[in-house]
Short mmCIF file of C-alpha atoms in Angstrom, two decimals:
data_model
loop_
_atom_site.label_atom_id
_atom_site.label_comp_id
_atom_site.label_asym_id
_atom_site.label_seq_id
_atom_site.Cartn_x
_atom_site.Cartn_y
_atom_site.Cartn_z
CA UNK R 11 131.23 -133.11 129.38
CA UNK R 12 129.88 -134.54 126.11
CA UNK R 13 130.60 -132.34 123.13
CA UNK R 14 127.44 -130.97 121.51
CA UNK R 15 127.20 -132.00 117.87
CA UNK R 16 123.41 -132.32 117.76
CA UNK R 17 120.96 -129.65 116.62
CA UNK R 18 120.39 -127.16 119.41
CA UNK R 19 116.66 -126.56 119.88
CA UNK R 20 115.59 -123.44 121.77
CA UNK R 21 112.19 -123.78 123.47
CA UNK R 22 110.36 -120.80 124.99
CA UNK R 23 108.06 -121.50 127.93
CA UNK R 24 105.19 -119.39 126.55
CA UNK R 25 102.45 -118.38 128.98
CA UNK R 26 103.39 -119.73 132.42
CA UNK R 27 99.72 -120.01 133.42
CA UNK R 28 98.81 -122.19 130.43
CA UNK R 29 99.82 -125.72 129.50
CA UNK R 30 103.28 -124.68 128.26
CA UNK R 31 105.33 -126.22 131.06
CA UNK R 32 103.23 -129.37 131.15
CA UNK R 33 103.74 -130.15 127.46
CA UNK R 34 107.42 -129.14 127.58
CA UNK R 35 108.15 -131.41 130.55
CA UNK R 36 106.19 -134.29 129.03
CA UNK R 37 107.81 -133.94 125.60
CA UNK R 38 111.34 -133.67 126.98
CA UNK R 39 110.71 -136.44 129.49
CA UNK R 40 111.12 -138.99 126.72
CA UNK R 41 114.81 -140.09 126.84
CA UNK R 42 114.93 -140.42 123.04
CA UNK R 43 114.65 -136.63 122.74
CA UNK R 44 118.22 -136.19 124.00
CA UNK R 45 119.41 -138.60 121.31
CA UNK R 46 117.85 -136.37 118.67
CA UNK R 47 118.71 -132.85 119.83
CA UNK R 48 120.07 -130.61 122.57
CA UNK R 49 117.11 -128.81 124.21
CA UNK R 50 117.57 -125.32 125.64
CA UNK R 51 114.49 -124.11 127.52
CA UNK R 52 114.07 -120.38 128.03
CA UNK R 53 112.08 -120.01 131.20
CA UNK R 54 112.41 -120.70 134.92
CA UNK R 55 113.79 -123.75 136.70
CA UNK R 56 111.62 -122.84 139.69
CA UNK R 57 108.39 -122.73 137.68
CA UNK R 58 109.36 -125.94 135.89
CA UNK R 59 109.83 -127.61 139.29
CA UNK R 60 106.46 -126.27 140.47
CA UNK R 61 104.63 -127.85 137.55
CA UNK R 62 106.59 -131.10 137.74
CA UNK R 63 105.63 -131.56 141.38
CA UNK R 64 102.03 -130.35 141.13
CA UNK R 65 101.38 -132.59 138.10
CA UNK R 66 103.25 -135.57 139.63
CA UNK R 67 105.50 -135.88 136.60
CA UNK R 68 108.69 -137.99 136.66
CA UNK R 69 111.76 -136.52 138.33
CA UNK R 70 113.64 -134.15 136.05
CA UNK R 71 116.40 -131.72 136.98
CA UNK R 72 117.22 -129.38 134.10
CA UNK R 73 120.84 -128.26 133.82
CA UNK R 74 120.82 -124.53 134.57
CA UNK R 75 123.04 -122.45 132.28
CA UNK R 76 123.75 -118.76 131.78
CA UNK R 77 124.17 -118.95 128.01
CA UNK R 78 123.04 -121.29 125.23
CA UNK R 79 126.75 -121.59 124.36
CA UNK R 80 127.12 -123.62 127.58
CA UNK R 81 124.38 -126.13 126.77
CA UNK R 82 125.24 -129.78 127.39
CA UNK R 83 124.32 -132.33 124.77
CA UNK R 84 123.42 -134.95 127.37
CA UNK R 85 121.12 -132.71 129.42
CA UNK R 86 117.86 -130.79 129.27
CA UNK R 87 119.23 -127.27 129.62
CA UNK R 88 117.36 -124.27 131.01
CA UNK R 89 118.15 -120.55 131.00
CA UNK R 90 116.39 -118.56 133.71
CA UNK R 91 114.87 -115.46 132.13
CA UNK R 92 112.35 -114.35 134.80
CA UNK R 93 112.67 -113.33 138.46
CA UNK R 94 112.35 -116.17 140.97
CA UNK R 95 109.33 -114.52 142.63
CA UNK R 96 107.28 -114.49 139.40
CA UNK R 97 103.76 -115.61 140.47
CA UNK R 98 102.13 -118.64 138.83
CA UNK R 99 98.35 -118.80 138.58
CA UNK R 100 97.35 -121.74 136.34
CA UNK R 101 94.36 -121.08 134.13
CA UNK R 102 94.42 -117.29 134.37
CA UNK R 103 95.72 -114.53 132.12
CA UNK R 104 97.95 -112.21 134.14
CA UNK R 105 100.30 -109.33 133.48
CA UNK R 106 103.16 -111.24 135.14
CA UNK R 107 102.64 -114.17 132.77
CA UNK R 108 102.75 -111.80 129.80
CA UNK R 109 106.07 -110.34 130.99
CA UNK R 110 107.48 -113.84 131.50
CA UNK R 111 106.39 -114.96 128.02
CA UNK R 112 108.01 -111.94 126.39
CA UNK R 113 111.24 -112.29 128.38
CA UNK R 114 111.66 -115.84 127.08
CA UNK R 115 110.83 -114.88 123.50
CA UNK R 116 113.16 -111.88 123.58
CA UNK R 117 116.14 -113.88 124.86
CA UNK R 118 115.53 -116.84 122.54
CA UNK R 119 115.12 -114.70 119.41
CA UNK R 120 118.35 -112.88 120.23
CA UNK R 121 120.15 -116.21 120.60
CA UNK R 122 118.66 -117.49 117.35
CA UNK R 123 119.90 -114.38 115.55
CA UNK R 124 123.39 -114.84 116.98
CA UNK R 125 123.51 -118.56 116.15
CA UNK R 126 123.64 -119.76 119.76
CA UNK R 127 120.69 -122.04 118.98
CA UNK R 128 119.89 -123.64 115.63
CA UNK R 129 116.09 -123.57 115.67
CA UNK R 130 113.31 -122.13 117.82
CA UNK R 131 110.17 -123.86 119.13
CA UNK R 132 107.68 -121.63 120.94
CA UNK R 133 105.11 -122.77 123.48
CA UNK R 134 101.73 -120.95 123.26
CA UNK R 135 101.32 -117.37 124.44
CA UNK R 136 98.25 -115.38 125.42
CA UNK R 137 98.21 -112.49 122.97
CA UNK R 138 96.38 -110.16 125.35
CA UNK R 139 98.73 -110.77 128.30
CA UNK R 140 101.93 -110.37 126.28
CA UNK R 141 100.74 -107.28 124.43
CA UNK R 142 102.48 -104.08 125.50
CA UNK R 143 105.06 -101.47 124.55
CA UNK R 144 107.69 -104.09 123.72
CA UNK R 145 105.34 -106.55 122.02
CA UNK R 146 102.91 -104.72 119.79
CA UNK R 147 102.26 -107.57 117.38
CA UNK R 148 99.28 -109.85 116.62
CA UNK R 149 101.42 -112.94 117.34
CA UNK R 150 104.75 -114.76 117.16
CA UNK R 151 104.83 -114.69 113.34
CA UNK R 152 104.78 -110.91 113.02
CA UNK R 153 107.26 -110.43 115.88
CA UNK R 154 109.79 -112.81 114.34
CA UNK R 155 109.34 -111.22 110.91
CA UNK R 156 110.23 -107.83 112.41
CA UNK R 157 113.09 -109.14 114.55
CA UNK R 158 114.70 -111.79 112.35
CA UNK R 159 113.25 -111.42 108.87
CA UNK R 160 116.03 -109.26 107.39
CA UNK R 161 113.44 -107.64 105.17
CA UNK R 162 111.72 -110.91 104.21
CA UNK R 163 107.99 -111.51 104.65
CA UNK R 164 106.94 -114.28 107.03
CA UNK R 165 104.31 -116.83 106.06
CA UNK R 166 102.34 -119.01 108.45
CA UNK R 167 102.22 -122.64 107.33
CA UNK R 168 100.25 -125.19 109.31
CA UNK R 169 101.74 -128.57 108.53
CA UNK R 170 101.35 -132.24 109.34
CA UNK R 171 102.04 -135.53 107.62
CA UNK R 172 98.77 -135.24 105.67
CA UNK R 173 98.21 -131.51 105.01
CA UNK R 174 100.07 -128.20 104.62
CA UNK R 175 98.07 -124.98 104.71
CA UNK R 176 99.48 -121.49 104.12
CA UNK R 177 97.68 -118.17 104.49
CA UNK R 178 97.51 -114.99 102.42
CA UNK R 179 96.31 -112.95 105.41
CA UNK R 180 97.08 -114.04 108.97
CA UNK R 181 95.74 -112.27 112.06
CA UNK R 182 93.33 -109.86 110.39
CA UNK R 183 89.75 -108.98 111.29
CA UNK R 184 87.22 -110.41 108.84
CA UNK R 185 86.17 -106.87 107.87
CA UNK R 186 89.75 -106.10 106.80
CA UNK R 187 90.44 -109.22 104.73
CA UNK R 188 88.90 -108.51 101.30
CA UNK R 189 90.93 -105.32 100.62
CA UNK R 190 94.13 -107.24 101.41
CA UNK R 191 93.40 -109.96 98.85
CA UNK R 192 95.32 -108.51 95.93
CA UNK R 193 96.88 -110.17 92.91
CA UNK R 194 100.32 -109.07 94.07
CA UNK R 195 99.82 -110.47 97.58
CA UNK R 196 98.64 -113.85 96.28
CA UNK R 197 101.52 -114.17 93.79
CA UNK R 198 104.01 -113.23 96.51
CA UNK R 199 102.53 -115.85 98.85
CA UNK R 200 102.58 -118.50 96.14
CA UNK R 201 106.25 -117.80 95.44
CA UNK R 202 107.10 -118.04 99.16
CA UNK R 203 104.96 -121.16 99.65
CA UNK R 204 106.43 -122.88 96.60
CA UNK R 205 109.98 -122.10 97.75
CA UNK R 206 109.23 -123.38 101.25
CA UNK R 207 107.76 -126.64 99.97
CA UNK R 208 110.98 -127.19 98.01
CA UNK R 209 113.60 -125.96 100.50
CA UNK R 210 111.92 -126.73 103.84
CA UNK R 211 109.92 -129.85 103.03
CA UNK R 212 112.02 -131.36 100.23
CA UNK R 213 109.14 -131.49 97.73
CA UNK R 214 110.25 -130.71 94.18
CA UNK R 215 107.62 -129.57 91.70
CA UNK R 216 104.96 -129.11 94.42
CA UNK R 217 101.29 -128.83 93.47
CA UNK R 218 99.48 -126.00 95.27
CA UNK R 219 95.71 -125.59 95.53
CA UNK R 220 94.41 -122.04 95.93
CA UNK R 221 91.13 -121.50 97.77
CA UNK R 222 88.51 -118.95 96.74
CA UNK R 223 87.58 -115.95 98.87
CA UNK R 224 83.82 -116.13 98.31
CA UNK R 225 81.37 -119.03 98.64
CA UNK R 226 81.20 -121.14 95.47
CA UNK R 227 84.22 -119.20 94.14
CA UNK R 228 81.89 -116.26 93.58
CA UNK R 229 79.53 -118.10 91.19
CA UNK R 230 80.95 -116.16 88.22
CA UNK R 231 80.52 -112.82 89.95
CA UNK R 232 77.11 -113.38 91.53
CA UNK R 233 78.61 -113.56 95.07
CA UNK R 234 81.63 -111.32 94.56
CA UNK R 235 84.19 -110.70 91.85
CA UNK R 236 87.46 -111.24 93.73
CA UNK R 237 87.80 -114.86 92.61
CA UNK R 238 87.52 -114.13 88.89
CA UNK R 239 89.16 -110.70 88.84
CA UNK R 240 91.98 -111.17 91.39
CA UNK R 241 92.61 -114.77 92.45
CA UNK R 242 92.33 -116.48 89.03
CA UNK R 243 94.70 -113.96 87.36
CA UNK R 244 97.15 -114.38 90.27
CA UNK R 245 97.17 -118.13 89.68
CA UNK R 246 97.79 -117.55 85.98
CA UNK R 247 100.73 -115.25 86.79
CA UNK R 248 102.17 -117.86 89.18
CA UNK R 249 101.89 -120.49 86.44
CA UNK R 250 103.99 -118.27 84.18
CA UNK R 251 106.65 -118.37 86.89
CA UNK R 252 106.59 -122.20 86.67
CA UNK R 253 104.63 -122.56 89.94
CA UNK R 254 102.10 -125.40 89.78
CA UNK R 255 99.13 -123.55 91.28
CA UNK R 256 95.51 -124.52 90.66
CA UNK R 257 92.09 -123.11 91.52
CA UNK R 258 90.41 -121.16 92.93
CA UNK R 259 88.50 -123.89 94.76
CA UNK R 260 85.52 -123.28 97.08
CA UNK R 261 86.82 -124.23 100.52
CA UNK R 262 83.84 -126.27 101.71
CA UNK R 263 83.72 -128.65 98.77
CA UNK R 264 87.50 -128.81 98.54
CA UNK R 265 87.95 -130.15 102.07
CA UNK R 266 84.63 -131.98 102.22
CA UNK R 267 85.45 -134.05 99.13
CA UNK R 268 88.99 -134.83 100.28
CA UNK R 269 90.51 -132.99 97.30
CA UNK R 270 93.26 -131.69 99.58
CA UNK R 271 94.87 -135.13 99.35
CA UNK R 272 95.78 -134.46 95.71
CA UNK R 273 97.99 -131.47 96.55
CA UNK R 274 101.26 -130.81 98.37
CA UNK R 275 100.00 -127.53 99.80
CA UNK R 276 96.86 -125.42 100.12
CA UNK R 277 96.85 -121.61 100.06
CA UNK R 278 93.93 -120.19 102.04
CA UNK R 279 92.83 -116.56 101.86
CA UNK R 280 92.36 -116.04 105.60
CA UNK R 281 92.99 -117.56 109.02
CA UNK R 282 89.84 -119.53 109.82
CA UNK R 283 89.31 -120.68 106.24
CA UNK R 284 92.53 -122.65 106.44
CA UNK R 285 92.94 -123.38 110.13
CA UNK R 286 89.51 -124.78 110.97
CA UNK R 287 89.78 -127.69 108.51
CA UNK R 288 93.46 -128.14 109.38
CA UNK R 289 92.77 -128.49 113.09
CA UNK R 290 89.85 -130.83 112.47
CA UNK R 291 91.99 -133.07 110.28
CA UNK R 292 95.33 -132.78 112.10
CA UNK R 293 94.43 -131.91 115.68
CA UNK R 294 96.91 -134.22 117.42
CA UNK R 295 100.06 -133.67 115.38
CA UNK R 296 99.66 -130.29 113.71
CA UNK R 297 102.54 -127.82 113.70
CA UNK R 298 102.68 -124.07 113.07
CA UNK R 299 105.77 -123.21 110.98
CA UNK R 300 106.93 -119.67 110.21
CA UNK R 301 108.15 -119.90 106.62
CA UNK R 302 109.88 -117.28 104.49
CA UNK R 303 112.46 -116.26 107.11
CA UNK R 304 116.18 -117.07 107.26
CA UNK R 305 115.57 -118.82 110.61
CA UNK R 306 113.49 -121.87 111.56
CA UNK R 307 110.65 -121.49 114.06
CA UNK R 308 107.82 -123.88 114.83
CA UNK R 309 105.17 -124.20 117.52
CA UNK R 310 102.29 -126.51 118.44
CA UNK R 311 99.04 -125.77 116.61
CA UNK R 312 97.06 -125.02 119.80
CA UNK R 313 96.80 -122.22 122.33
CA UNK R 314 97.41 -121.80 126.05
CA UNK R 315 94.40 -124.02 126.96
CA UNK R 316 93.69 -122.20 130.23
CA UNK R 317 90.65 -124.44 130.76
CA UNK R 318 92.85 -127.49 131.39
CA UNK R 319 96.00 -125.80 132.71
CA UNK R 320 97.48 -127.43 135.80
CA UNK R 321 95.28 -130.53 135.52
CA UNK R 322 97.83 -132.93 134.02
CA UNK R 323 95.65 -133.82 131.03
CA UNK R 324 97.37 -131.77 128.28
CA UNK R 325 98.61 -133.74 125.26
CA UNK R 326 102.24 -132.99 124.39
CA UNK R 327 102.15 -134.60 120.92
CA UNK R 328 101.83 -131.33 118.98
CA UNK R 329 104.86 -129.84 120.77
CA UNK R 330 106.82 -133.03 120.15
CA UNK R 331 105.91 -132.80 116.45
CA UNK R 332 106.96 -129.13 116.46
CA UNK R 333 110.42 -130.15 117.70
CA UNK R 334 110.67 -132.92 115.11
CA UNK R 335 109.53 -130.57 112.33
CA UNK R 336 112.01 -127.85 113.28
CA UNK R 337 114.85 -130.38 113.10
CA UNK R 338 113.63 -131.81 109.78
CA UNK R 339 113.24 -128.36 108.21
CA UNK R 340 116.68 -127.29 109.42
CA UNK R 341 118.23 -130.40 107.86
CA UNK R 342 116.22 -129.99 104.63
CA UNK R 343 117.51 -126.44 104.26
CA UNK R 344 121.09 -127.62 104.64
CA UNK R 345 120.58 -130.38 102.07
CA UNK R 346 118.90 -128.04 99.59
CA UNK R 347 121.63 -125.41 100.02
CA UNK R 348 124.33 -128.00 99.43
CA UNK R 349 122.56 -129.41 96.37
CA UNK R 350 122.16 -125.99 94.74
CA UNK R 351 125.38 -124.31 95.87
CA UNK R 352 127.34 -125.02 92.66
CA UNK R 353 124.89 -125.60 89.82
CA UNK R 354 126.49 -126.88 86.62
CA UNK R 355 126.83 -124.36 83.86
CA UNK R 356 125.45 -125.29 80.47
CA UNK R 357 128.59 -126.23 78.57
CA UNK R 358 129.44 -127.65 75.15
CA UNK R 359 132.57 -129.77 75.31
CA UNK R 360 134.56 -130.92 72.29
CA UNK R 361 134.10 -134.64 71.74
CA UNK R 362 136.89 -136.56 73.42
CA UNK R 363 138.24 -133.48 75.16
CA UNK R 364 138.06 -132.37 78.77
CA UNK R 365 138.71 -128.76 77.83
CA UNK R 366 136.15 -126.01 77.52
CA UNK R 367 135.66 -124.76 73.94
CA UNK R 368 137.54 -121.62 73.01
CA UNK R 369 135.73 -118.32 73.26
CA UNK R 370 134.23 -117.40 69.86
CA UNK R 371 136.15 -114.75 67.94
CA UNK R 372 134.58 -111.49 66.91
CA UNK R 373 133.35 -111.68 63.29
CA UNK R 374 135.45 -109.84 60.72
CA UNK R 375 134.01 -107.23 58.48
#
């Protein structure tokens, strides 16, 4: 058996009635994937076989294992986490699919915590189906923050080769957003975003654009005061911390004029403000990355797509990009940690000497 020296990528099957298995099978069907990483799918070999046959996909026999520790580097590995009689009903939200999605997420997150896998890539879930006593969260991001955050706050970053968008608020109702836009929250997000751009994306001295909350950035208080009284002071505070943040910019003109191209990252105030333009601009290769945590997790930037589930027309590119991004971020973190592990102390050496100067003596009275 080939010894596994590649990055071990855990992949959860998500909602079994959505396009999860189709995009997983298509993405892993490319032989070059095994040259890049060791995939470990958390799901069901039986359900995978069902979708492979019903979608007429190329022959693929995943190597069934009991533990991620047993994963083979030359195989697509799968850990069965659901009962064999779990019903599959493509295109429909069911309680059984919710249980199956949570079982995969629970097992994979435990393995990620224990170091049995290096990174986690999650296929889409249906938030209504998975919701229950064990999963009382708005989405993956909040669950992973609670399970693996070690007290750190998670930040959703939507990323592609042309745009990176982070959010101050994530899965909040529109009526609840304004009270959560505080100076402290924005500064905290800017610190996390700046650190992620450096450590996870390898961008040093990143430039971050901050979007306004109100139309026209409030028009000097005519359409709301949050932009002048909260967001602008938060940007000023971030600048004092040597974070290159600019704004606030009205979102419509900012994206419409192409100004986003001048920045390394964009901080949006709420979900749709950032994700609508992101998905319009980066629909095919967008990735959802959970920043701020000690672990690496990515996912495709789309949902379960019940409307096309089981039809064989789902595009796997976003999942493929999620796998690539998880690997890149994992490697960037290692490089950044190595580069900053032993920073040089500021020292004054005697000319022509390799010795440190003597400690100064206490002055005499």
